[in-house]
Tab-separated table of C-alpha atoms in Angstrom:
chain	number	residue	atom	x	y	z
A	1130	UNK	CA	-1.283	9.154	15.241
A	1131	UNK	CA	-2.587	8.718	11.806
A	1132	UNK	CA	-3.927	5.230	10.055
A	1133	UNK	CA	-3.317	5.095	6.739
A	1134	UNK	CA	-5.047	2.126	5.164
A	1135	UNK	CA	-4.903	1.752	1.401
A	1136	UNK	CA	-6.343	-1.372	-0.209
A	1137	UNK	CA	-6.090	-2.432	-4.201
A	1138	UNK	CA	-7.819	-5.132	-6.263
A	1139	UNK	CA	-6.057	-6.030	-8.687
A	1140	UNK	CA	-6.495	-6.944	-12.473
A	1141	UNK	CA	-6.768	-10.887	-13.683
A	1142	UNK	CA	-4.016	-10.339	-15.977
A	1143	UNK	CA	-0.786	-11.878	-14.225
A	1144	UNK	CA	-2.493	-11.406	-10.852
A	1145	UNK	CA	-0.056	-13.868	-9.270
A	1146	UNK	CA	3.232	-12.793	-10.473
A	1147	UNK	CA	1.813	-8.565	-10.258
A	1148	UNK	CA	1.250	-9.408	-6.460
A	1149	UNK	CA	4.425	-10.956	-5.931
A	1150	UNK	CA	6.316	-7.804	-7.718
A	1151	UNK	CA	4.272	-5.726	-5.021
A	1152	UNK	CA	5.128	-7.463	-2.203
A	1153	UNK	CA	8.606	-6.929	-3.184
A	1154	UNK	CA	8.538	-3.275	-3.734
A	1155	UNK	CA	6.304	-2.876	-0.680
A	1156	UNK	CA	8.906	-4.597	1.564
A	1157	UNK	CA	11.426	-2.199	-0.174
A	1158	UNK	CA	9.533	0.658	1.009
A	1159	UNK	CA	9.972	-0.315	4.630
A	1160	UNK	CA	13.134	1.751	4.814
A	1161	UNK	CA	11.093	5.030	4.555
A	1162	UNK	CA	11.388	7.107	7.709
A	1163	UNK	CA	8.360	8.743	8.539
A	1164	UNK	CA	6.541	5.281	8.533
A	1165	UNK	CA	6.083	4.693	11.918
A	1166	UNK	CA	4.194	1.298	11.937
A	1167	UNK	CA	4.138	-0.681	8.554
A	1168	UNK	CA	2.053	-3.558	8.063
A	1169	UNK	CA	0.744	-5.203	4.616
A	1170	UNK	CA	-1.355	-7.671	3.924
A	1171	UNK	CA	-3.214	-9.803	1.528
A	1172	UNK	CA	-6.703	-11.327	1.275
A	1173	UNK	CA	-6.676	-15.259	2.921
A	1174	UNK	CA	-6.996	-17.645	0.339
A	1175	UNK	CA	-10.310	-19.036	1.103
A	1176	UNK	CA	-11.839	-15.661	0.962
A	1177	UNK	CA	-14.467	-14.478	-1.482
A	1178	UNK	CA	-12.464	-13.566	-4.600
A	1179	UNK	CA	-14.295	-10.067	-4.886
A	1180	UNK	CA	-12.399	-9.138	-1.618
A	1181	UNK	CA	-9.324	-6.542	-2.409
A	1182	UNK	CA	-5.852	-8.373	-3.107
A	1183	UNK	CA	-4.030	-6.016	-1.037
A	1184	UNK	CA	-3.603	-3.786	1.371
A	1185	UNK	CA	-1.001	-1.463	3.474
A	1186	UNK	CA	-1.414	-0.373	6.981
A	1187	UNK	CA	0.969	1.829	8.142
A	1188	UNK	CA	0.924	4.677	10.214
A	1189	UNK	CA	2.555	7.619	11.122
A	1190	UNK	CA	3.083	10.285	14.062
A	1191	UNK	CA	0.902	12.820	12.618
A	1192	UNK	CA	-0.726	14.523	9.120
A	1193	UNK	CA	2.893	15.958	8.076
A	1194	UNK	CA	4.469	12.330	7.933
A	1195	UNK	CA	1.708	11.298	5.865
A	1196	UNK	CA	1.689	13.970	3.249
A	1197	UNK	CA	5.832	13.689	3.452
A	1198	UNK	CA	5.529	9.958	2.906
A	1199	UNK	CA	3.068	10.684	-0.149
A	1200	UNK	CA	5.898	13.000	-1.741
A	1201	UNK	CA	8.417	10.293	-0.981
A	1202	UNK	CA	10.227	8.956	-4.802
A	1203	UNK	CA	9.629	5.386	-3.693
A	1204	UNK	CA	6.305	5.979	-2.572
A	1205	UNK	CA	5.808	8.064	-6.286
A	1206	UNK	CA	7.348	4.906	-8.096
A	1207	UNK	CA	5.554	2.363	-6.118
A	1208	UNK	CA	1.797	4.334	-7.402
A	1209	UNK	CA	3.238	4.433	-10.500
A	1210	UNK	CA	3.293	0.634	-10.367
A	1211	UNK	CA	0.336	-0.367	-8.665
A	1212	UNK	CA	-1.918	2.313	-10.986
A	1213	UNK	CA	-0.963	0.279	-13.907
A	1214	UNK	CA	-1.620	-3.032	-12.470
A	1215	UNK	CA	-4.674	-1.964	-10.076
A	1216	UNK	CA	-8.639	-2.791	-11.079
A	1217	UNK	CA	-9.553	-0.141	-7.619
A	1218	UNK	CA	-8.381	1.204	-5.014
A	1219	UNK	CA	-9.923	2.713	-1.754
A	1220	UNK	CA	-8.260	4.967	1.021
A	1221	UNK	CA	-8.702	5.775	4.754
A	1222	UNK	CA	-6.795	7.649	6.396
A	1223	UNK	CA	-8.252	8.189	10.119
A	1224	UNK	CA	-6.993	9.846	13.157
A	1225	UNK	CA	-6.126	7.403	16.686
């Protein structure tokens, strides 16, 4: 199995209402099939505020479902999204 953990901050500007829009598309993104365990999450309220926003754990039978899942259009329009709205990002993507 393969962990893929991706985690955003985002940027000040409409941070409430850009999370809320990527929630959305996130949970839209559930229906994609090589996704074999799909979890997302965001950072508790009372945490320090220089924590990431957000962050997807999902993970998948092997290398091939991640690199097909990469490729997938709602995956594509989803980075497309995030990139615009996103301060960082950082990526693991580990073996279990």
């Amino acid at each position: 199995m393969i962990r893929h953990i991706c985690m955003f901050k985002l940027k000040d500007e409409n941070k409430e209402a850009n999370l809320k829009e990527a929630l959305r598309r996130l949970e839209e993104m559930r229906e994609i099939p090589m996704i074999a365990t799909f979890e997302v999450v965001t950072n508790a309220a009372a945490a320090p505020d220089s924590n990431y926003d957000l962050s997807l754990i999902f993970d998948f039978k092997n290398m091939d479902d991640l690199n097909a899942y990469q490729k997938h259009p709602m995956h594509v329009e989803f980075g497309k999204f995030i990139t615009a709205i996103r301060e960082s990002r950082a990526c693991i993507d580990y073996e279990f």
